[in-house]
Short mmCIF file of C-alpha atoms in Angstrom, two decimals:
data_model
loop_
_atom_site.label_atom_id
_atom_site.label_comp_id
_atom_site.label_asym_id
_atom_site.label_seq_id
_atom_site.Cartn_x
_atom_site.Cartn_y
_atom_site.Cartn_z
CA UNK Y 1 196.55 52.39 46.89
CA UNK Y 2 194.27 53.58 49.60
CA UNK Y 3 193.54 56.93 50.66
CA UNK Y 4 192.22 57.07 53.97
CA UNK Y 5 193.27 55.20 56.92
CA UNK Y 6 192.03 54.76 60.05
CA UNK Y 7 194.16 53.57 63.35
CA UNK Y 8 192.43 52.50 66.29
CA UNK Y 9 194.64 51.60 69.12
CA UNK Y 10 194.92 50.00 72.17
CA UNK Y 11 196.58 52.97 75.06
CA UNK Y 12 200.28 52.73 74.91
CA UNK Y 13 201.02 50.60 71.72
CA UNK Y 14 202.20 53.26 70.62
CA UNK Y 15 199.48 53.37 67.72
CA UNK Y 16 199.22 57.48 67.38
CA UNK Y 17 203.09 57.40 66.95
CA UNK Y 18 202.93 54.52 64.07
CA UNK Y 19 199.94 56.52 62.35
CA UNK Y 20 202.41 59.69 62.02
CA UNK Y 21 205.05 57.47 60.48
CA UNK Y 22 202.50 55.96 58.34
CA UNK Y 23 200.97 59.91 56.56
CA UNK Y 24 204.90 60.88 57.25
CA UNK Y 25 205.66 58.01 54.74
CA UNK Y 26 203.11 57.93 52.83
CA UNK Y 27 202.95 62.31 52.26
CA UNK Y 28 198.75 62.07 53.82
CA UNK Y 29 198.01 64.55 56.01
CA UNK Y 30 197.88 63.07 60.12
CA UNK Y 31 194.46 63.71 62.16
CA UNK Y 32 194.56 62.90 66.11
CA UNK Y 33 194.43 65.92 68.97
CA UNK Y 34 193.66 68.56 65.90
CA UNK Y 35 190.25 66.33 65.01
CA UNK Y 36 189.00 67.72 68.40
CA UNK Y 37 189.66 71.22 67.72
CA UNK Y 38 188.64 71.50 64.13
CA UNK Y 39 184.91 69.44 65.66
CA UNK Y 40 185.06 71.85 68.58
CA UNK Y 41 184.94 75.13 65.77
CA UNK Y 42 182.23 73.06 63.90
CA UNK Y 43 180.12 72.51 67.42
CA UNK Y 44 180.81 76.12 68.77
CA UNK Y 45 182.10 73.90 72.04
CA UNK Y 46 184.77 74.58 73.68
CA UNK Y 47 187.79 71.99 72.42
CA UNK Y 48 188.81 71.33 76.37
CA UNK Y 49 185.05 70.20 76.73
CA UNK Y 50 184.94 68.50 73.77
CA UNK Y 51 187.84 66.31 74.83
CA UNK Y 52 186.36 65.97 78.21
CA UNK Y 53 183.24 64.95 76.79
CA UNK Y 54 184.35 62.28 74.91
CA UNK Y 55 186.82 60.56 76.95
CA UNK Y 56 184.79 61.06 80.29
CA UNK Y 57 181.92 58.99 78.45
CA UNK Y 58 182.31 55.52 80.46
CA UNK Y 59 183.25 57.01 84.07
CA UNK Y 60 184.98 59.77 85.78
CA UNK Y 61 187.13 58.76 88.60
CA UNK Y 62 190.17 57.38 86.66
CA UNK Y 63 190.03 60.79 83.90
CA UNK Y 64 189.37 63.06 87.05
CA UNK Y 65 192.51 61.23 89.15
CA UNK Y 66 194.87 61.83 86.66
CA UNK Y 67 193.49 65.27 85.23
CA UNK Y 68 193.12 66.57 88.33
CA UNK Y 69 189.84 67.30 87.39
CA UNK Y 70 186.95 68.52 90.03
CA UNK Y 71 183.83 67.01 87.91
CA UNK Y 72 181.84 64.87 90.17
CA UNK Y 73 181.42 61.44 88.96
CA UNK Y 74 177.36 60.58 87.71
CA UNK Y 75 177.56 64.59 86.16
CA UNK Y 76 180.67 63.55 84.53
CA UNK Y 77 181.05 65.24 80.75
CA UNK Y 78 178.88 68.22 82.04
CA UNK Y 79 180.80 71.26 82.75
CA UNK Y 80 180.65 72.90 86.08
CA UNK Y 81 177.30 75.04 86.32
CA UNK Y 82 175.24 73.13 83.89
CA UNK Y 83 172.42 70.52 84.07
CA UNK Y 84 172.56 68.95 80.75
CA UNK Y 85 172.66 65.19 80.93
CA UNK Y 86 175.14 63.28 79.84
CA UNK Y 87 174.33 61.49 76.36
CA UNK Y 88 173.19 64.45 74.11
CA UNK Y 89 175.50 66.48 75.25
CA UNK Y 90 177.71 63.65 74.10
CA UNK Y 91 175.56 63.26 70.72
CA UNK Y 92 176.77 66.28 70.16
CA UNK Y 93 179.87 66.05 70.64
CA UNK Y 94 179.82 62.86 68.19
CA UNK Y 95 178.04 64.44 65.58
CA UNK Y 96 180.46 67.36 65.49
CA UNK Y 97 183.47 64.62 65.52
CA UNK Y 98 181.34 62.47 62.63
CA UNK Y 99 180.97 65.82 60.21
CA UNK Y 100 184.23 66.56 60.68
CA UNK Y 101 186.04 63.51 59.69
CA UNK Y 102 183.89 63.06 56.63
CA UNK Y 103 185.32 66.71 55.59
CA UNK Y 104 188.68 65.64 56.29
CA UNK Y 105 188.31 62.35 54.20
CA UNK Y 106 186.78 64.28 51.07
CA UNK Y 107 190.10 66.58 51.18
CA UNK Y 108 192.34 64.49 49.94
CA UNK Y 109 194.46 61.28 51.60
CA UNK Y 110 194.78 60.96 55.43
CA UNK Y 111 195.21 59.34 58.54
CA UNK Y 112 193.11 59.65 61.19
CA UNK Y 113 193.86 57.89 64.73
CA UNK Y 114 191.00 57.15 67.29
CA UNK Y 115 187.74 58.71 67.35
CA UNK Y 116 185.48 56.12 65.90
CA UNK Y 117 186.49 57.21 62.19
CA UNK Y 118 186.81 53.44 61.10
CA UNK Y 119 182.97 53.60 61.84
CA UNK Y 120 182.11 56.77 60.77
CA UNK Y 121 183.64 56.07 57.08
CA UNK Y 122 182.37 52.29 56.25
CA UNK Y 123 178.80 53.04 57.38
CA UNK Y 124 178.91 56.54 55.56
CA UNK Y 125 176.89 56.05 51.96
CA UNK Y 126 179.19 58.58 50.08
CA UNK Y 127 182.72 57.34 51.13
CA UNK Y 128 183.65 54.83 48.72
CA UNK Y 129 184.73 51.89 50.34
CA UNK Y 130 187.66 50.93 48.22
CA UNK Y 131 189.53 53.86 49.55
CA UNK Y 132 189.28 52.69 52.96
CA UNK Y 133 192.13 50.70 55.11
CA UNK Y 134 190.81 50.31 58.39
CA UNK Y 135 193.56 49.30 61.13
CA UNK Y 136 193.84 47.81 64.94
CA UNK Y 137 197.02 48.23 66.81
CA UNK Y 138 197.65 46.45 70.28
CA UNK Y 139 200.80 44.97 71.96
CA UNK Y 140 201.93 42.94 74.41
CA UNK Y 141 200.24 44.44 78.37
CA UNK Y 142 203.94 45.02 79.78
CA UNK Y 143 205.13 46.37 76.72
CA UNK Y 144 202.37 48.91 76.72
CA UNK Y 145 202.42 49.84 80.41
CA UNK Y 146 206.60 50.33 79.60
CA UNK Y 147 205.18 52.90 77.37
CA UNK Y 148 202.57 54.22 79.25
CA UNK Y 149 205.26 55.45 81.85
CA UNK Y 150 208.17 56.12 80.17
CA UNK Y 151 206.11 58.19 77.67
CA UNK Y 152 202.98 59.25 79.38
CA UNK Y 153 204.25 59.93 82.62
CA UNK Y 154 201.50 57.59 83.70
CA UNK Y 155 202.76 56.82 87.80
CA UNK Y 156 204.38 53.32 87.75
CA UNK Y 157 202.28 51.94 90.94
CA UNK Y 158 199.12 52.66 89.08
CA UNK Y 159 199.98 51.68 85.73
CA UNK Y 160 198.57 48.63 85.48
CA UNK Y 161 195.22 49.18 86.47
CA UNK Y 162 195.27 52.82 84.30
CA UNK Y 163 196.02 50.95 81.25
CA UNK Y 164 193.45 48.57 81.49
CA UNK Y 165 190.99 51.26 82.38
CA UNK Y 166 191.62 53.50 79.14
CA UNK Y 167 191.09 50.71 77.46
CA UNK Y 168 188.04 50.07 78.79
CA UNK Y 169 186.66 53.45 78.28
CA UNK Y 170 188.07 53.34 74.98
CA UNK Y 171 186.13 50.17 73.93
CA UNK Y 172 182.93 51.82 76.11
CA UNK Y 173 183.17 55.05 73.64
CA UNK Y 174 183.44 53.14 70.11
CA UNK Y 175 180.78 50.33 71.54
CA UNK Y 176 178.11 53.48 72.97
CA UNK Y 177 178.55 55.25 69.50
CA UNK Y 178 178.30 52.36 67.10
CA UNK Y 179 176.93 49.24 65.73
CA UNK Y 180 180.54 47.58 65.84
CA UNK Y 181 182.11 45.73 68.73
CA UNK Y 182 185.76 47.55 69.15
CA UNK Y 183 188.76 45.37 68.61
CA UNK Y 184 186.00 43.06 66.68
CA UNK Y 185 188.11 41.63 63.56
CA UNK Y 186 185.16 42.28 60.90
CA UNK Y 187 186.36 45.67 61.29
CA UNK Y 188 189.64 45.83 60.24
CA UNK Y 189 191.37 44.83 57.83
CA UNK Y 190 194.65 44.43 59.55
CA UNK Y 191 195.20 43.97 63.88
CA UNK Y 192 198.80 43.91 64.52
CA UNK Y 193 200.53 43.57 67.29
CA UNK Y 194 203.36 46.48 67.68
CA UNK Y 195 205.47 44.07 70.01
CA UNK Y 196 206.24 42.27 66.83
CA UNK Y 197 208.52 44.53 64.85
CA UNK Y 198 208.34 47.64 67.11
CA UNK Y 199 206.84 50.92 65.96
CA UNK Y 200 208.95 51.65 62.84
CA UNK Y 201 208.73 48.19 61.65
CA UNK Y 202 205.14 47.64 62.51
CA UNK Y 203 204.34 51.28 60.44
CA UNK Y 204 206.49 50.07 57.88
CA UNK Y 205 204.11 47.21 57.24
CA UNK Y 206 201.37 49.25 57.07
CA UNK Y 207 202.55 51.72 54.64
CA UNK Y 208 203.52 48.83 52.45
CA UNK Y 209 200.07 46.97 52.73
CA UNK Y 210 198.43 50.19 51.55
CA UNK Y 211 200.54 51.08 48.54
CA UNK Y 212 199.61 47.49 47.48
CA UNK Y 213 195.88 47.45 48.47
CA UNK U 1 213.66 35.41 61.85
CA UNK U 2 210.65 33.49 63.02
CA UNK U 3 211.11 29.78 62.60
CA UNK U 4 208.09 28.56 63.81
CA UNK U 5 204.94 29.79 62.27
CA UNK U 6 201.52 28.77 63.37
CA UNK U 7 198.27 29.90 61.41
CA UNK U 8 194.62 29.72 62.71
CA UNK U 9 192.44 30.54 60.58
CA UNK U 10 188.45 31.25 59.50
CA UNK U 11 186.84 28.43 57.25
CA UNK U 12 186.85 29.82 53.73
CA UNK U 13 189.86 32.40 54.79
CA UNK U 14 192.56 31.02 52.29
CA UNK U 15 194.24 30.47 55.74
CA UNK U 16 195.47 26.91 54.82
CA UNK U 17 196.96 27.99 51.42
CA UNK U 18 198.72 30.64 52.56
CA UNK U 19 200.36 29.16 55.06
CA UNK U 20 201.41 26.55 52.26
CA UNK U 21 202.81 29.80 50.43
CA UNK U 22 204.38 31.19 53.56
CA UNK U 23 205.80 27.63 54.22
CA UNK U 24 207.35 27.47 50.30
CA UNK U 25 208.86 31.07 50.24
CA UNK U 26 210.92 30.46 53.89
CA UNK U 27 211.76 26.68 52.45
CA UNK U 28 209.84 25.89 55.71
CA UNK U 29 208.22 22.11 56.56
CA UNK U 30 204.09 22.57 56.29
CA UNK U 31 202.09 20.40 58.61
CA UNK U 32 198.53 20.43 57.96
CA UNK U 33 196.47 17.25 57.57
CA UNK U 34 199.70 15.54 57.53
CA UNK U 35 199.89 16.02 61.47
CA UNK U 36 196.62 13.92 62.05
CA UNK U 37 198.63 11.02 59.86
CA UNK U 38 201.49 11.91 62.50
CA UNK U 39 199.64 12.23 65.79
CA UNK U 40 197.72 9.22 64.86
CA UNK U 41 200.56 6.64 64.69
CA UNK U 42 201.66 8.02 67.88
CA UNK U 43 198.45 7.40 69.38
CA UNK U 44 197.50 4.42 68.17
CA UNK U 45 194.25 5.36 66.85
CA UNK U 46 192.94 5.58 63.31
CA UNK U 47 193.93 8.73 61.54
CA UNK U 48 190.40 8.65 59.89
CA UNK U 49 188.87 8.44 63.80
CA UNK U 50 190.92 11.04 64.85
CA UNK U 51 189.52 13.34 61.85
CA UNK U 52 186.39 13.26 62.64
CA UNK U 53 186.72 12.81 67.02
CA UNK U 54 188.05 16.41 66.52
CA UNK U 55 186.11 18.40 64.34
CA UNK U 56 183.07 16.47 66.26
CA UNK U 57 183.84 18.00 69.56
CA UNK U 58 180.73 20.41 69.40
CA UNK U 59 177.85 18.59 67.60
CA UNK U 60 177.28 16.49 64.92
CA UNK U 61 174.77 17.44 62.83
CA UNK U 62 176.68 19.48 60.19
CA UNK U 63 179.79 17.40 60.24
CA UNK U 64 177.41 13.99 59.67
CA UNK U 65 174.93 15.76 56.90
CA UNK U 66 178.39 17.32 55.04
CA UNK U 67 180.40 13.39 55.15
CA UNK U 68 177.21 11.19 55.31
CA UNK U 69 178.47 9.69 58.71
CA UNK U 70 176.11 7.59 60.30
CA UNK U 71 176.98 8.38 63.77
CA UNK U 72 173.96 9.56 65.95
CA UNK U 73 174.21 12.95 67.55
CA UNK U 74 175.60 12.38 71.29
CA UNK U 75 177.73 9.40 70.67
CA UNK U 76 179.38 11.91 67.94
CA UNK U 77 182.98 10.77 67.95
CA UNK U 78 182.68 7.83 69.46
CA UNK U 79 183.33 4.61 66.69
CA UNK U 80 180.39 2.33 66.60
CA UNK U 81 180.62 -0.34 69.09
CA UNK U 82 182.45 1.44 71.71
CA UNK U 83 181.16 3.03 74.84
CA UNK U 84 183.75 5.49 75.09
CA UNK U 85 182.49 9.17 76.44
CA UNK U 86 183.39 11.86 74.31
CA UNK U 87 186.00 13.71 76.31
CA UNK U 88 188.18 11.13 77.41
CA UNK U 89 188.50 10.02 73.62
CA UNK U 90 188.93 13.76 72.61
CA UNK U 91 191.59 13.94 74.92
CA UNK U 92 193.76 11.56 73.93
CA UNK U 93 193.29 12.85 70.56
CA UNK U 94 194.22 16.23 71.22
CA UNK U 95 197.34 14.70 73.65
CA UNK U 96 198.50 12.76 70.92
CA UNK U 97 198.47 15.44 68.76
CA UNK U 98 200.47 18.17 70.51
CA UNK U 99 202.76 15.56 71.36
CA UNK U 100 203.16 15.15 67.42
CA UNK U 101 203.15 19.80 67.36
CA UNK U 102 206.00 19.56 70.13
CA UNK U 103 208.28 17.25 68.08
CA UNK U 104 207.86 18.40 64.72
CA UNK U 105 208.66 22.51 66.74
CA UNK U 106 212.01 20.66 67.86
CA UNK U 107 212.74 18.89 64.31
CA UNK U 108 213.37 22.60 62.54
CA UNK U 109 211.44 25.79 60.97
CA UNK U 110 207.82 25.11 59.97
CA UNK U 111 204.08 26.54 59.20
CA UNK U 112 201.86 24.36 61.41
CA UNK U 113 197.58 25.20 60.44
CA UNK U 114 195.26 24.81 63.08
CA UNK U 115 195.06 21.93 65.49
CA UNK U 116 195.39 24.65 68.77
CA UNK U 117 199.54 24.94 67.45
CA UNK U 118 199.65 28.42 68.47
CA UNK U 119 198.43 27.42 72.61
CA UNK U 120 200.42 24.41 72.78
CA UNK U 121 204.00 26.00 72.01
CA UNK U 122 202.99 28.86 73.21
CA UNK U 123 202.13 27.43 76.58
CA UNK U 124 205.17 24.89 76.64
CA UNK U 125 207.86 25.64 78.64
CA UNK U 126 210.52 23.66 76.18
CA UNK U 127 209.66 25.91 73.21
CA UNK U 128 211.54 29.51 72.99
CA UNK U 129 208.99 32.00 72.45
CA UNK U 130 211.27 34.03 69.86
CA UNK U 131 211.04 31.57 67.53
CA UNK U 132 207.11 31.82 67.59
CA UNK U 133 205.19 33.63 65.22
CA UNK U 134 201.21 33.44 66.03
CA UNK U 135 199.33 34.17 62.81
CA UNK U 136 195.51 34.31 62.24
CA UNK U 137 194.09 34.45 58.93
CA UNK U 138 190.22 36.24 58.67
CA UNK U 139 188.15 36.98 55.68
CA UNK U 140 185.02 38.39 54.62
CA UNK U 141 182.00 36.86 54.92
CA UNK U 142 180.92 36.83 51.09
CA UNK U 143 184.83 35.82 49.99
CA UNK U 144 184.71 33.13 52.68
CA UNK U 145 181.44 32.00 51.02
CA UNK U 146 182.76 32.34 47.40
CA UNK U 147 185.69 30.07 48.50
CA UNK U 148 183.79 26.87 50.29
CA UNK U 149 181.24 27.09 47.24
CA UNK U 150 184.25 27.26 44.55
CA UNK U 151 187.09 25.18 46.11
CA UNK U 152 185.50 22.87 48.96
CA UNK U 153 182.51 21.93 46.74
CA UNK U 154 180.04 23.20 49.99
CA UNK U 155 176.34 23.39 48.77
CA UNK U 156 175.50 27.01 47.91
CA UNK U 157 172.28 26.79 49.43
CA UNK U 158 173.62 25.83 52.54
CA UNK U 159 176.87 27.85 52.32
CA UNK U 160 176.48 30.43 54.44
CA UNK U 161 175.08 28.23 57.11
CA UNK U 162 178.28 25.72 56.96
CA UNK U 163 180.39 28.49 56.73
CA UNK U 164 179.36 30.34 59.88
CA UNK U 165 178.82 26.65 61.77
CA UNK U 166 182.48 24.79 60.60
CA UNK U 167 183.92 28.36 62.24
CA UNK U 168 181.66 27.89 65.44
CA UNK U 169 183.14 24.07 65.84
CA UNK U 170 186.76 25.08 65.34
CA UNK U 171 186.30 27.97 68.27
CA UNK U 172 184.17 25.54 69.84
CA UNK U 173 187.67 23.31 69.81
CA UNK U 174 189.91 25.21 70.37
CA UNK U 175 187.85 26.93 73.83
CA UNK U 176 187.90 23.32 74.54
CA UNK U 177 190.87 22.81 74.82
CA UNK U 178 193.17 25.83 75.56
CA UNK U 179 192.81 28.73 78.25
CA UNK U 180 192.69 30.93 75.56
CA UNK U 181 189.48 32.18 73.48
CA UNK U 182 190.01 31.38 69.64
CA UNK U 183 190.45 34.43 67.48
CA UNK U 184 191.09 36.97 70.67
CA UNK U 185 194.02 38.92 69.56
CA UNK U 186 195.97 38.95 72.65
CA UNK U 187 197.15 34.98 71.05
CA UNK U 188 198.32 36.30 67.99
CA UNK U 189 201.42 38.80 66.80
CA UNK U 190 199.40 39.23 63.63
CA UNK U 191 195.63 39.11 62.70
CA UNK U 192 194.60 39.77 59.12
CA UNK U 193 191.57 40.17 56.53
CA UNK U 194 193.37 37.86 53.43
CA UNK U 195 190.32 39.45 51.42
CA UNK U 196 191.91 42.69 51.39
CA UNK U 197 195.37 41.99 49.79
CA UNK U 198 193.99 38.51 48.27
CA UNK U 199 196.14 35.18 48.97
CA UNK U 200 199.39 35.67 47.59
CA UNK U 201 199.71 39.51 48.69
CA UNK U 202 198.35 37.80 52.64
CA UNK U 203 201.11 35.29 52.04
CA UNK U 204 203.63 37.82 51.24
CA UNK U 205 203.08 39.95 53.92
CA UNK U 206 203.60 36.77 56.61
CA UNK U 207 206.88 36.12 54.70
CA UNK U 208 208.05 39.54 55.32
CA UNK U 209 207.12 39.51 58.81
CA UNK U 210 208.72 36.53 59.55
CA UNK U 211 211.83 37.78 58.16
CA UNK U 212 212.02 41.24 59.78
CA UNK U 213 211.32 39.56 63.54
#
C-alpha cells in the first residue's frame, strides 16, 4: 500500500481531476492550489505572488496574455516596485514549496499534484522510499486542447499553441529546480495516458496499482 | 477490448514475459522470436541472418563479443562473402518483417514484443486504431541488471555495460526505422516501471487495461 503519491501532469489531461478521485478513493488527503497557500504562510509571501512566481519561471508573455497581467517580460516573477532578480526570489519560493510538502507527507497519506513533489520526496533522506508512488499523466494533444477549452475557458483560436506552451513552462520549472528531466520515465513509476480509459478509468487504475504496491 | 497488443520494452524489463502473461490471460496469439521465423520465410533470407542484421543496425562490438560472431565492425550485418551495404539489407529485413506484423494484426487478437510493432500498425492505414493497445515495459536499473545476470546468463562484470548498450541498439533501431523516438510517451497508451508491481502484478495490470478499453 503506498502512502504518498505524487501526479505530475501534462495541462489538460485532466491529471488534477484524476488525483482527487484517486485521495477521494483512496480516503488521503488531496494537495494542489492549497500547497501554494499553506508555502505562501511558511514564506511570509504573498500566495498570488507565490503562484506568479512559480509559473512565470520560463517566460511571461503567454501567463501575462491570459492573466491579464501588467509584469513586463525579462522582470517577470518580480512584483511591481521591486528589483529583486528573478532566481532567488524563485529559490525562495521553492524552498517554501519543498518544506512544505515534506510536512504534508509526514502527516499522514496524500496526494499531491504538480509542484515538483515527485522530486522533492525521492531525493529527500528521511522519506522512506517504499511509501512513494510517483505518477505521469498525459493524453492524446486534441484530447487535451478539448479540455483545455471546454474546461479552462482557454480561447479555441489559441489553444493549440497555449497548450504546448504550459507545457513547456511546466517541463522548464521541474527541469530549473531539479536533477530530473520531466516526463523522464526513471521517474515514475507509472505514465499513463488518460485518453485510454478516460479520467475515472485511468484513476481507477491508479488507486488499484497502489493498494497492491 | 484491445485486441492487438504491442509491447516495447527495456532489456532486463521482464517486458517479453509479460507480454507472454498478458498474451495467456486474454487467450491471445504471442509473437516474439517466432516473427523473425515468420518474416524470414517471407523474405527469403535466413532467419539466423535476419537475427543478427537487426540487432546489428548500430555497431557491432557488443553484439559480436556477447555471440562470438566473427563479423568485423562495419561490414556488421552483412554475411561473409557478400558486398551488400548495411541499409539496403536492413531494409529488406525490417520490410519483410512488418509485412509478417501486418498479417499476423489481420489473422486475430495478439501480443506482438518489439520489432517497431507499435509504429508499423500504428502508422498503417489498414489497421483500426481501436483495436491498438501501445504498451512499454521499463524497469530499474539494478532489477534490469539482476535479471540479464540471473536469466540471460550476461557476465556480471560486464552487466551494467550490456545492459545500458543492448537498450541503446534497440532505440538505435527503432529511430532507424520509424518517425517516432523509442520510449517517447506520446507512442504509447501505457508506460510502466514492472519493478514496482513485479511481473505478474505488471502483467495483470495490462490485462485489465486491455479489457476496460
Amino acid at each position: 500500500m503506498k502512502k504518498i503519491i505524487t501526479i505530475s501532469r501534462e495541462y489538460g489531461s485532466g491529471g488534477r481531476t484524476i488525483g482527487k478521485i484517486v485521495a477521494d478513493q483512496l480516503g488521503y488527503a488531496f494537495y494542489d492550489k492549497e500547497l501554494i497557500d499553506m508555502a505562501a504562510k511558511e514564506s511570509g509571501l504573498a500566495p498570488e505572488f507565490i503562484e506568479k512566481t512559480e509559473q512565470n519561471i520560463s517566460s511571461g508573455w503567454l501567463y501575462n496574455m491570459m492573466l491579464g497581467s501588467s509584469y513586463a517580460i525579462g522582470t517577470a516573477g518580480a512584483p511591481p516596485g521591486t528589483n529583486n532578480p528573478i532566481l532567488p526570489l524563485a529559490d525562495q519560493v521553492f524552498n517554501a514549496q519543498r518544506k512544505t510538502i515534506l510536512q504534508i507527507a509526514k502527516k499522514g497519506p496524500c496526494v499531491i499534484v504538480g509542484r515538483c513533489a515527485d522530486y522533492i520526496l525521492s531525493s529527500d533522506p528521511d522519506t522512506d522510499k517504499k511509501t512513494l508512488f510517483n505518477v505521469f499523466i498525459y493524453a492524446d494533444l486534441e484530447d487535451r486542447i478539448k479540455r483545455a477549452v471546454n474546461e479552462y475557458k482557454v480561447p479555441a483560436d489559441e489553444s493549440r499553441r497555449i497548450v504546448t506552451q504550459i507545457d513547456k513552462r511546466r517541463a522548464n520549472h521541474y527541469n530549473t529546480f531539479t536533477e530530473n528531466t520531466w516526463g523522464d520515465r526513471t521517474i515514475y513509476d507509472l505514465m499513463l495516458n488518460s485518453s485510454f480509459l478516460g479520467i475515472d478509468g485511468t484513476a481507477g487504475i491508479i488507486t488499484e496499482m497502489a493498494k497492491k504496491a
